[in-house]
């Protein structure tokens, strides 16, 4: 008889937890109709600490000896990872030079992503759209190399205290060059010069303030890069004989 109240309490907690989970709305997401190279692209109102994906990618500036800025999604992600990002930077083990990467498997129960990659942005004073174009190319090739079918990316530039680039424009620059690099990867595969592999979807993570701009700019970027890729030289990369 004494165990019944405890049992009932456990049942009530279990039911309440599942009712709350069922009532929690899914994050806002805008999926684009256009699917260049077979990739489903979307803008999702979520953070890199919350997205269930094969490969989560973020960007970080070159480490400042005076201290790095962590706020919003950058801070939340570092907190969920028990300070891993800040520890590697503070110890000088990830400098953050442009194009520098480090890759790890998140600890069980920390974040949903199966694998995590950070790409360096270089010196903050040098940030430009070309920086994000470079990052887009790195992201595409690393995703293919790691055979990540489901990819998510968050620039977290605003969350490092930088307002140089309009968020939507940065997302567009990243997506255009990511697709350009991926197109090359697919051409190499088609010519038997690389193992076959396809990315299925890419989620661009954006906060509420920047969501609409990201949808608009990336949508325009998809139209632009699709037209550009259609005009690429279709000849094989290697000579097949005279």
mmCIF file of C-alpha atoms in Angstrom, residues 3 18 28 31 33-34 37 45 54 57 63 72 75 87 96 98 117 133 149 152 156 161-162 170 180 187 200 233 238:
data_model
loop_
_atom_site.group_PDB
_atom_site.id
_atom_site.type_symbol
_atom_site.label_atom_id
_atom_site.label_comp_id
_atom_site.label_asym_id
_atom_site.label_seq_id
_atom_site.Cartn_x
_atom_site.Cartn_y
_atom_site.Cartn_z
ATOM 1 C CA UNK A 3 4.280 2.105 -2.740
ATOM 2 C CA UNK A 18 4.831 13.563 -22.698
ATOM 3 C CA UNK A 28 9.525 27.546 -37.660
ATOM 4 C CA UNK A 31 11.662 24.809 -47.093
ATOM 5 C CA UNK A 33 10.759 24.461 -53.574
ATOM 6 C CA UNK A 34 13.923 24.586 -55.650
ATOM 7 C CA UNK A 37 21.589 19.102 -57.197
ATOM 8 C CA UNK A 45 14.490 29.003 -36.546
ATOM 9 C CA UNK A 54 24.540 14.153 -39.177
ATOM 10 C CA UNK A 57 28.746 23.239 -38.644
ATOM 11 C CA UNK A 63 40.904 33.655 -30.986
ATOM 12 C CA UNK A 72 23.036 33.927 -27.865
ATOM 13 C CA UNK A 75 27.063 30.804 -25.711
ATOM 14 C CA UNK A 87 38.490 25.608 -23.816
ATOM 15 C CA UNK A 96 40.448 29.988 -35.838
ATOM 16 C CA UNK A 98 40.419 31.234 -42.041
ATOM 17 C CA UNK A 117 32.597 20.855 -37.061
ATOM 18 C CA UNK A 133 32.008 32.038 -49.666
ATOM 19 C CA UNK A 149 23.735 13.172 -45.666
ATOM 20 C CA UNK A 152 23.132 22.019 -40.648
ATOM 21 C CA UNK A 156 26.856 32.516 -35.211
ATOM 22 C CA UNK A 161 29.245 40.359 -31.383
ATOM 23 C CA UNK A 162 29.925 41.193 -35.040
ATOM 24 C CA UNK A 170 25.992 36.088 -45.491
ATOM 25 C CA UNK A 180 29.122 25.461 -56.411
ATOM 26 C CA UNK A 187 30.863 16.051 -61.535
ATOM 27 C CA UNK A 200 20.236 14.978 -48.941
ATOM 28 C CA UNK A 233 31.629 23.688 -68.923
ATOM 29 C CA UNK A 238 40.641 14.715 -67.748
#
